[in-house]
Amino acid sequence: MRKLMIVAAAAAAFSFGFSSAASAWADDAPAKADAAKKDGDKDKIELPPFPADASVKQVTHVAGKTLNYTATVGSLPVRDEKGKKIAEVVFTAYTLDGPKDPSRPVTFAFNGGPGAASVYLNLGAIGPKRVQFGAQGDSPSDPAVLVDNPGTWLDVTDMVFIDPVGTGFSRSLVDKDESKKRFYSIKPDIEYLSRIVYDWLLKNGRMASPKYITGESYGGYRVPRITYFLQTRLGVGISGMVMVSPYLEPPMDQAPNFSPMTWVTTLPSMAAANYERQGKSLSPGLMREVEDYARGEFASDLMKGRRDPAAVDRLVSRVTAYTGLDPTFVKRSGGRIEIGAFLRELYRDQGKIGSVYDSNVTQDDPFPWAPNGRRNDPILDAIIAPTTSAMVDFDTRIVGWKVDGRFNALSYEVGSDWEPGVELTEATTDLRQAIAADAKMKVLIAHGYDDLSCPYFVSRLVIDQMPIAGDPGRVRLALYPGGHMFYSRPASQAAFRNDVLAVFGAK
């Protein structure tokens, strides 16, 4: 999840405002730090210490294999220039049991937000166990029961899931202003998380292992930037990157009244969702026509603007056909369909609203007569409870890491405290540089067709503009039916796992 996706689908394209409910997600440490500061001692934070790292032996099954592994939950310190501990970052590691093989890879995983814990990749996409979330009909009150994950990567790599400061149980030990400076902006975020990767490798004697980085959404934004920082600043080479629904090019969201890129990059995902509602099987071949139109005639007619009535008429006709929307609404919008309006208009006559993560996942609209959407995202509201309950139970009961604190699967406070500028900075530069620095590196960028929060067509355009160096197939875009969390669909998760095996050279 990325910053523009945290709070409310009611705001078009997830340009979020933070509600009063955000205070419920406040992190313990900054709040207590502020209280201490008022008492004249801003450095004094009274928090119970984290327990020592804890481990448990577990078993899972994938691809006909039985895997015995160790799950470890623990923490690593973040220190300032003087060596003072200013934060504690919690990790969950899964390591295969048996003889230690120095050639066995280890993968580091991040989610996004900013403000999301790594629980979504862990218990949804690639960890050895999963809990159901993200699909039509899933409910916050569904039992948070962990089962074997058929999409896990554990047979080909050990995995370390990292929760940035303010997410999961990870916490800052300095006051709010210092936390914003140290952790809640782009540059320090990349630097301290890169150091956490380095420190885990050092602590666990894995510096010689092949290393991979994966991330979802804003975590996907982090992936190339952490990779390049590790390569060039910390001396840690990365063998491959897997980006899941990544938010690579924030600048494409800018200036929608002038630039055509917002409309160009979202139209294919709107069309994909329409095809799916018609019962069509999504495939690159089916999508080629709308993709060619989006970057060709559509972009050209958008640039001509309303002073060319023939261009407007063409836009309205083609966009209506591709999206399945009411032609009157499309005409009133000039063929420029804002995401928030699309999610509302698509199901307005049914009294429902679609999710920005997958517009074909809906919930009842609690305010169907309001002129603008007034609810949070349907998928977002439904996933916090099962992921939080499952992860806390796993950490504290199953693993036995008896922490005293709350778990932030998604911290609204981190999102609101994040320093401005994320919308203006891209990750493609570091992606290009990291790939150019290592001709052996493999890269997989994975998307669901229906995702409007991080549309797949952005990544298509990014890859098409990159210079071809060496094997042109070592940077690959893979697309699957579904949305932002396409892995909630069993067939898409299986196809994703198959593509990932190629990154690890396991097929």
Short mmCIF file of C-alpha atoms in Angstrom, two decimals, residues 107-461:
data_model
loop_
_atom_site.label_atom_id
_atom_site.label_comp_id
_atom_site.label_asym_id
_atom_site.label_seq_id
_atom_site.Cartn_x
_atom_site.Cartn_y
_atom_site.Cartn_z
CA THR A 107 14.74 -12.64 0.57
CA PHE A 108 13.81 -9.42 2.41
CA ALA A 109 10.19 -8.29 2.12
CA PHE A 110 8.54 -4.90 2.65
CA ASN A 111 5.01 -3.60 2.31
CA GLY A 112 4.23 0.01 1.69
CA GLY A 113 1.82 2.74 2.71
CA PRO A 114 3.94 4.37 3.99
CA GLY A 115 2.47 2.98 7.17
CA ALA A 116 1.84 -0.67 6.31
CA ALA A 117 3.41 -3.61 8.12
CA SER A 118 4.78 -6.53 6.11
CA VAL A 119 1.88 -8.77 7.20
CA TYR A 120 0.17 -8.55 3.79
CA LEU A 121 3.04 -10.14 1.90
CA ASN A 122 3.75 -12.44 4.84
CA LEU A 123 0.30 -13.88 5.55
CA GLY A 124 -1.18 -13.30 2.12
CA ALA A 125 1.27 -13.66 -0.73
CA ILE A 126 4.51 -15.50 -0.01
CA GLY A 127 4.96 -16.59 3.61
CA PRO A 128 4.63 -20.27 4.59
CA LYS A 129 1.20 -19.67 6.18
CA ARG A 130 -1.67 -17.48 5.06
CA VAL A 131 -4.99 -16.05 6.20
CA GLN A 132 -7.76 -15.27 3.73
CA PHE A 133 -8.28 -11.60 2.82
CA GLY A 134 -8.73 -9.29 -0.15
CA ALA A 135 -11.45 -11.11 -2.11
CA GLN A 136 -15.15 -10.45 -2.65
CA GLY A 137 -17.14 -11.58 0.39
CA ASP A 138 -14.25 -11.55 2.88
CA SER A 139 -15.33 -10.06 6.21
CA PRO A 140 -13.47 -8.49 9.16
CA SER A 141 -15.13 -11.02 11.48
CA ASP A 142 -14.02 -14.10 9.52
CA PRO A 143 -11.88 -16.48 11.62
CA ALA A 144 -8.23 -15.42 11.45
CA VAL A 145 -7.01 -18.98 10.94
CA LEU A 146 -3.58 -19.68 9.45
CA VAL A 147 -3.28 -22.46 6.87
CA ASP A 148 -0.50 -23.68 4.58
CA ASN A 149 0.18 -21.19 1.79
CA PRO A 150 0.38 -22.85 -1.65
CA GLY A 151 2.09 -19.72 -3.00
CA THR A 152 4.97 -19.60 -0.53
CA TRP A 153 8.55 -19.13 -1.74
CA LEU A 154 10.05 -21.03 1.20
CA ASP A 155 11.12 -24.00 -0.91
CA VAL A 156 13.50 -21.75 -2.87
CA THR A 157 14.48 -19.03 -0.38
CA ASP A 158 14.55 -18.13 3.30
CA MET A 159 12.50 -15.02 3.97
CA VAL A 160 12.72 -12.03 6.32
CA PHE A 161 9.67 -9.76 6.63
CA ILE A 162 10.51 -6.29 7.94
CA ASP A 163 8.10 -3.85 9.60
CA PRO A 164 9.27 -0.23 9.26
CA VAL A 165 9.17 2.06 12.27
CA GLY A 166 5.60 2.81 13.30
CA THR A 167 4.19 -0.35 11.69
CA GLY A 168 3.60 -3.77 13.20
CA PHE A 169 5.26 -3.72 16.62
CA SER A 170 8.22 -1.64 15.38
CA ARG A 171 8.59 1.59 17.33
CA SER A 172 10.41 4.86 17.54
CA LEU A 173 12.21 5.76 20.76
CA VAL A 174 12.36 9.49 20.05
CA ASP A 175 9.69 12.17 20.03
CA LYS A 176 7.31 12.88 17.19
CA ASP A 177 9.33 15.65 15.54
CA GLU A 178 12.50 13.60 15.65
CA SER A 179 10.63 10.53 14.38
CA LYS A 180 9.43 12.45 11.34
CA LYS A 181 12.97 13.57 10.65
CA ARG A 182 14.56 10.15 11.18
CA PHE A 183 11.98 7.78 9.72
CA TYR A 184 9.05 9.41 7.94
CA SER A 185 10.45 10.69 4.68
CA ILE A 186 11.91 9.06 1.62
CA LYS A 187 15.67 9.33 2.08
CA PRO A 188 15.97 8.25 5.75
CA ASP A 189 13.38 5.51 5.14
CA ILE A 190 15.56 3.94 2.45
CA GLU A 191 18.75 4.36 4.44
CA TYR A 192 17.69 2.88 7.78
CA LEU A 193 15.78 -0.02 6.17
CA SER A 194 18.83 -0.82 4.06
CA ARG A 195 20.89 -0.87 7.24
CA ILE A 196 18.36 -3.26 8.83
CA VAL A 197 18.91 -5.65 5.91
CA TYR A 198 22.68 -5.37 6.41
CA ASP A 199 22.39 -5.89 10.17
CA TRP A 200 20.20 -8.99 9.83
CA LEU A 201 22.67 -10.52 7.37
CA LEU A 202 25.55 -9.76 9.71
CA LYS A 203 23.80 -11.03 12.83
CA ASN A 204 22.77 -14.29 11.14
CA GLY A 205 25.98 -15.01 9.22
CA ARG A 206 24.31 -14.72 5.82
CA MET A 207 26.51 -12.18 4.05
CA ALA A 208 27.66 -14.85 1.57
CA SER A 209 24.11 -15.94 0.67
CA PRO A 210 22.40 -14.83 -2.56
CA LYS A 211 20.11 -11.95 -1.63
CA TYR A 212 16.77 -10.81 -3.04
CA ILE A 213 14.46 -7.89 -2.27
CA THR A 214 10.68 -7.86 -2.69
CA GLY A 215 8.05 -5.29 -1.87
CA GLU A 216 4.40 -4.49 -2.47
CA SER A 217 2.94 -1.12 -3.49
CA TYR A 218 5.03 1.62 -1.82
CA GLY A 219 7.16 -1.33 -0.73
CA GLY A 220 7.66 -1.87 -4.46
CA TYR A 221 8.85 1.73 -4.64
CA ARG A 222 11.33 0.90 -1.88
CA VAL A 223 12.72 -2.17 -3.66
CA PRO A 224 14.94 -0.55 -6.35
CA ARG A 225 16.00 2.26 -4.04
CA ILE A 226 17.04 -0.11 -1.23
CA THR A 227 18.73 -2.37 -3.79
CA TYR A 228 20.81 0.46 -5.23
CA PHE A 229 21.70 1.80 -1.75
CA LEU A 230 22.81 -1.67 -0.64
CA GLN A 231 24.84 -2.13 -3.83
CA THR A 232 26.65 1.17 -3.76
CA ARG A 233 26.71 2.32 -0.12
CA LEU A 234 26.63 -0.75 2.11
CA GLY A 235 28.41 -3.23 -0.15
CA VAL A 236 25.62 -5.81 -0.39
CA GLY A 237 24.92 -7.18 -3.85
CA ILE A 238 21.33 -8.12 -4.71
CA SER A 239 20.68 -11.00 -7.12
CA GLY A 240 17.09 -10.12 -7.94
CA MET A 241 14.11 -7.87 -7.32
CA VAL A 242 10.42 -8.78 -7.27
CA MET A 243 8.05 -5.82 -7.19
CA VAL A 244 4.40 -6.56 -6.40
CA SER A 245 1.92 -3.92 -7.61
CA PRO A 246 4.67 -1.30 -7.27
CA TYR A 247 4.21 2.46 -7.10
CA LEU A 248 7.22 3.31 -9.26
CA GLU A 249 6.33 6.67 -10.77
CA PRO A 250 4.50 9.02 -8.38
CA PRO A 251 5.02 11.99 -10.75
CA MET A 252 2.54 10.40 -13.17
CA ASP A 253 -0.21 11.35 -10.70
CA GLN A 254 0.61 15.02 -11.03
CA ALA A 255 -1.14 17.77 -13.03
CA PRO A 256 -4.17 15.78 -14.29
CA ASN A 257 -5.68 18.97 -15.75
CA PHE A 258 -2.68 19.31 -18.05
CA SER A 259 -0.87 16.02 -18.42
CA PRO A 260 -2.71 13.10 -20.08
CA MET A 261 -0.73 10.48 -18.13
CA THR A 262 -3.23 9.97 -15.30
CA TRP A 263 -5.95 9.06 -17.79
CA VAL A 264 -3.62 7.06 -20.06
CA THR A 265 -2.34 4.84 -17.26
CA THR A 266 -5.71 4.09 -15.64
CA LEU A 267 -7.84 3.35 -18.72
CA PRO A 268 -6.43 -0.18 -19.35
CA SER A 269 -7.24 -1.27 -15.76
CA MET A 270 -10.76 0.12 -16.07
CA ALA A 271 -11.18 -1.79 -19.32
CA ALA A 272 -9.80 -4.98 -17.74
CA ALA A 273 -12.36 -4.78 -14.96
CA ASN A 274 -15.12 -4.28 -17.54
CA TYR A 275 -13.96 -7.29 -19.55
CA GLU A 276 -13.95 -9.35 -16.37
CA ARG A 277 -17.52 -8.32 -15.56
CA GLN A 278 -18.43 -9.53 -19.04
CA GLY A 279 -16.93 -12.94 -18.27
CA LYS A 280 -13.92 -12.57 -20.55
CA SER A 281 -10.60 -14.18 -19.65
CA LEU A 282 -7.95 -11.50 -19.26
CA SER A 283 -4.78 -11.96 -21.28
CA PRO A 284 -2.08 -9.81 -22.87
CA GLY A 285 -3.69 -10.43 -26.25
CA LEU A 286 -7.08 -9.17 -25.11
CA MET A 287 -5.55 -6.08 -23.50
CA ARG A 288 -3.29 -5.13 -26.40
CA GLU A 289 -5.96 -3.13 -28.21
CA VAL A 290 -6.80 -0.86 -25.29
CA GLU A 291 -3.12 -0.44 -24.41
CA ASP A 292 -2.32 0.63 -27.97
CA TYR A 293 -5.28 3.00 -27.94
CA ALA A 294 -4.29 4.47 -24.55
CA ARG A 295 -0.78 5.42 -25.62
CA GLY A 296 -1.81 6.40 -29.14
CA GLU A 297 -5.06 8.00 -30.23
CA PHE A 298 -6.35 8.43 -26.67
CA ALA A 299 -3.28 10.39 -25.56
CA SER A 300 -3.39 12.45 -28.73
CA ASP A 301 -7.08 13.34 -28.34
CA LEU A 302 -6.58 14.19 -24.67
CA MET A 303 -3.89 16.67 -25.64
CA LYS A 304 -6.22 18.34 -28.15
CA GLY A 305 -8.64 19.23 -25.39
CA ARG A 306 -12.19 20.54 -25.49
CA ARG A 307 -11.48 23.03 -28.27
CA ASP A 308 -11.56 20.08 -30.66
CA PRO A 309 -15.16 18.73 -30.42
CA ALA A 310 -14.38 15.81 -32.74
CA ALA A 311 -11.60 14.67 -30.39
CA VAL A 312 -13.95 14.88 -27.40
CA ASP A 313 -16.58 12.85 -29.25
CA ARG A 314 -14.02 10.17 -30.07
CA LEU A 315 -12.89 10.05 -26.44
CA VAL A 316 -16.41 9.67 -25.12
CA SER A 317 -17.27 6.90 -27.58
CA ARG A 318 -14.16 4.81 -26.99
CA VAL A 319 -13.98 5.32 -23.21
CA THR A 320 -17.64 4.37 -22.85
CA ALA A 321 -17.04 1.15 -24.77
CA TYR A 322 -13.91 0.24 -22.81
CA THR A 323 -15.22 1.03 -19.31
CA GLY A 324 -18.87 0.02 -19.59
CA LEU A 325 -19.92 3.27 -17.90
CA ASP A 326 -23.04 5.30 -18.65
CA PRO A 327 -22.27 7.38 -21.79
CA THR A 328 -23.91 10.46 -20.22
CA PHE A 329 -21.47 10.27 -17.30
CA VAL A 330 -18.52 9.72 -19.65
CA LYS A 331 -19.57 12.70 -21.78
CA ARG A 332 -19.97 14.90 -18.71
CA SER A 333 -16.43 13.82 -17.70
CA GLY A 334 -14.99 14.56 -21.12
CA GLY A 335 -13.67 11.00 -21.33
CA ARG A 336 -11.43 11.73 -18.32
CA ILE A 337 -12.61 9.28 -15.67
CA GLU A 338 -11.33 10.04 -12.17
CA ILE A 339 -10.79 6.90 -10.11
CA GLY A 340 -12.99 7.89 -7.18
CA ALA A 341 -15.85 8.83 -9.50
CA PHE A 342 -15.39 5.59 -11.44
CA LEU A 343 -15.64 3.43 -8.32
CA ARG A 344 -18.82 5.23 -7.25
CA GLU A 345 -20.52 5.49 -10.64
CA LEU A 346 -19.90 1.88 -11.61
CA TYR A 347 -22.27 0.53 -8.96
CA ARG A 348 -24.34 3.60 -8.03
CA ASP A 349 -27.63 2.02 -9.19
CA GLN A 350 -26.89 -0.99 -6.95
CA GLY A 351 -26.10 1.09 -3.87
CA LYS A 352 -22.55 -0.28 -3.76
CA ILE A 353 -19.04 1.07 -4.15
CA GLY A 354 -15.95 -0.57 -5.67
CA SER A 355 -12.46 -0.88 -4.25
CA VAL A 356 -9.54 1.01 -5.71
CA TYR A 357 -7.51 -2.16 -5.17
CA ASP A 358 -9.88 -4.18 -7.34
CA SER A 359 -12.91 -2.36 -8.71
CA ASN A 360 -14.87 -5.62 -9.00
CA VAL A 361 -14.73 -6.11 -5.23
CA THR A 362 -17.62 -4.15 -3.72
CA GLN A 363 -19.41 -3.37 -0.48
CA ASP A 364 -22.66 -1.60 0.31
CA ASP A 365 -22.31 2.18 0.20
CA PRO A 366 -23.40 3.49 3.62
CA PHE A 367 -24.14 6.92 2.10
CA PRO A 368 -25.60 6.14 -1.33
CA TRP A 369 -27.32 9.53 -1.75
CA ALA A 370 -24.29 11.65 -0.87
CA PRO A 371 -22.94 13.64 -3.83
CA ASN A 372 -19.45 12.27 -3.17
CA GLY A 373 -18.26 8.98 -1.73
CA ARG A 374 -18.04 9.09 2.07
CA ARG A 375 -16.58 5.73 3.02
CA ASN A 376 -13.22 4.11 3.31
CA ASP A 377 -12.09 1.51 0.79
CA PRO A 378 -14.04 -1.81 0.83
CA ILE A 379 -10.96 -4.04 0.72
CA LEU A 380 -8.97 -1.87 3.10
CA ASP A 381 -11.69 -1.93 5.74
CA ALA A 382 -12.01 -5.70 5.50
CA ILE A 383 -8.34 -6.70 5.76
CA ILE A 384 -7.18 -4.90 8.92
CA ALA A 385 -8.94 -7.23 11.39
CA PRO A 386 -7.93 -10.64 9.98
CA THR A 387 -4.32 -9.66 9.31
CA THR A 388 -3.88 -7.99 12.71
CA SER A 389 -5.51 -10.81 14.66
CA ALA A 390 -3.60 -13.53 12.80
CA MET A 391 -0.22 -11.82 13.12
CA VAL A 392 -0.57 -10.92 16.80
CA ASP A 393 -1.67 -14.47 17.60
CA PHE A 394 1.26 -15.86 15.61
CA ASP A 395 3.84 -13.61 17.28
CA THR A 396 2.64 -13.90 20.87
CA ARG A 397 1.05 -17.35 21.16
CA ILE A 398 2.55 -19.54 18.44
CA VAL A 399 6.11 -18.17 18.42
CA GLY A 400 5.98 -17.02 22.03
CA TRP A 401 7.36 -13.50 21.48
CA LYS A 402 5.49 -11.97 24.41
CA VAL A 403 5.47 -8.32 23.45
CA ASP A 404 3.61 -5.61 25.36
CA GLY A 405 2.17 -3.20 22.81
CA ARG A 406 -0.23 -2.83 19.91
CA PHE A 407 0.25 -4.05 16.37
CA ASN A 408 -0.27 -1.61 13.51
CA ALA A 409 -1.11 -3.53 10.36
CA LEU A 410 -1.75 -0.12 8.85
CA SER A 411 -0.76 3.02 10.75
CA TYR A 412 -2.72 6.09 9.74
CA GLU A 413 -0.43 8.21 11.91
CA VAL A 414 2.67 7.22 9.92
CA GLY A 415 0.82 8.16 6.74
CA SER A 416 -0.20 11.56 8.09
CA ASP A 417 3.26 12.23 9.55
CA TRP A 418 5.06 11.30 6.33
CA GLU A 419 6.93 14.32 5.02
CA PRO A 420 5.58 15.78 1.75
CA GLY A 421 7.49 15.04 -1.41
CA VAL A 422 6.63 11.40 -2.03
CA GLU A 423 4.35 12.44 -4.88
CA LEU A 424 7.20 14.21 -6.64
CA THR A 425 9.91 11.56 -6.48
CA GLU A 426 10.25 8.47 -8.64
CA ALA A 427 12.04 5.15 -8.16
CA THR A 428 12.76 4.42 -11.82
CA THR A 429 16.13 6.18 -11.72
CA ASP A 430 17.43 3.80 -9.04
CA LEU A 431 15.84 0.86 -10.87
CA ARG A 432 17.79 1.73 -14.03
CA GLN A 433 21.01 2.30 -12.11
CA ALA A 434 20.75 -0.91 -10.08
CA ILE A 435 20.14 -2.99 -13.21
CA ALA A 436 22.95 -1.27 -15.09
CA ALA A 437 25.33 -1.91 -12.17
CA ASP A 438 24.66 -5.67 -12.20
CA ALA A 439 24.18 -7.39 -15.54
CA LYS A 440 23.27 -10.63 -13.76
CA MET A 441 20.36 -9.21 -11.78
CA LYS A 442 16.83 -10.43 -12.61
CA VAL A 443 13.75 -8.28 -12.11
CA LEU A 444 10.08 -9.23 -12.03
CA ILE A 445 7.38 -6.55 -11.85
CA ALA A 446 4.00 -8.14 -11.07
CA HIS A 447 0.56 -6.53 -11.27
CA GLY A 448 -3.11 -7.39 -11.20
CA TYR A 449 -5.04 -6.12 -14.21
CA ASP A 450 -7.84 -4.56 -12.12
CA ASP A 451 -5.67 -2.48 -9.78
CA LEU A 452 -6.41 1.26 -9.94
CA SER A 453 -4.24 2.21 -6.95
CA CYS A 454 -1.03 1.26 -8.78
CA PRO A 455 -2.11 0.70 -12.40
CA TYR A 456 -0.09 -1.90 -14.27
CA PHE A 457 0.19 0.29 -17.36
CA VAL A 458 2.58 2.61 -15.51
CA SER A 459 5.06 -0.25 -15.19
CA ARG A 460 4.49 -1.19 -18.82
CA LEU A 461 5.49 2.32 -19.89
#
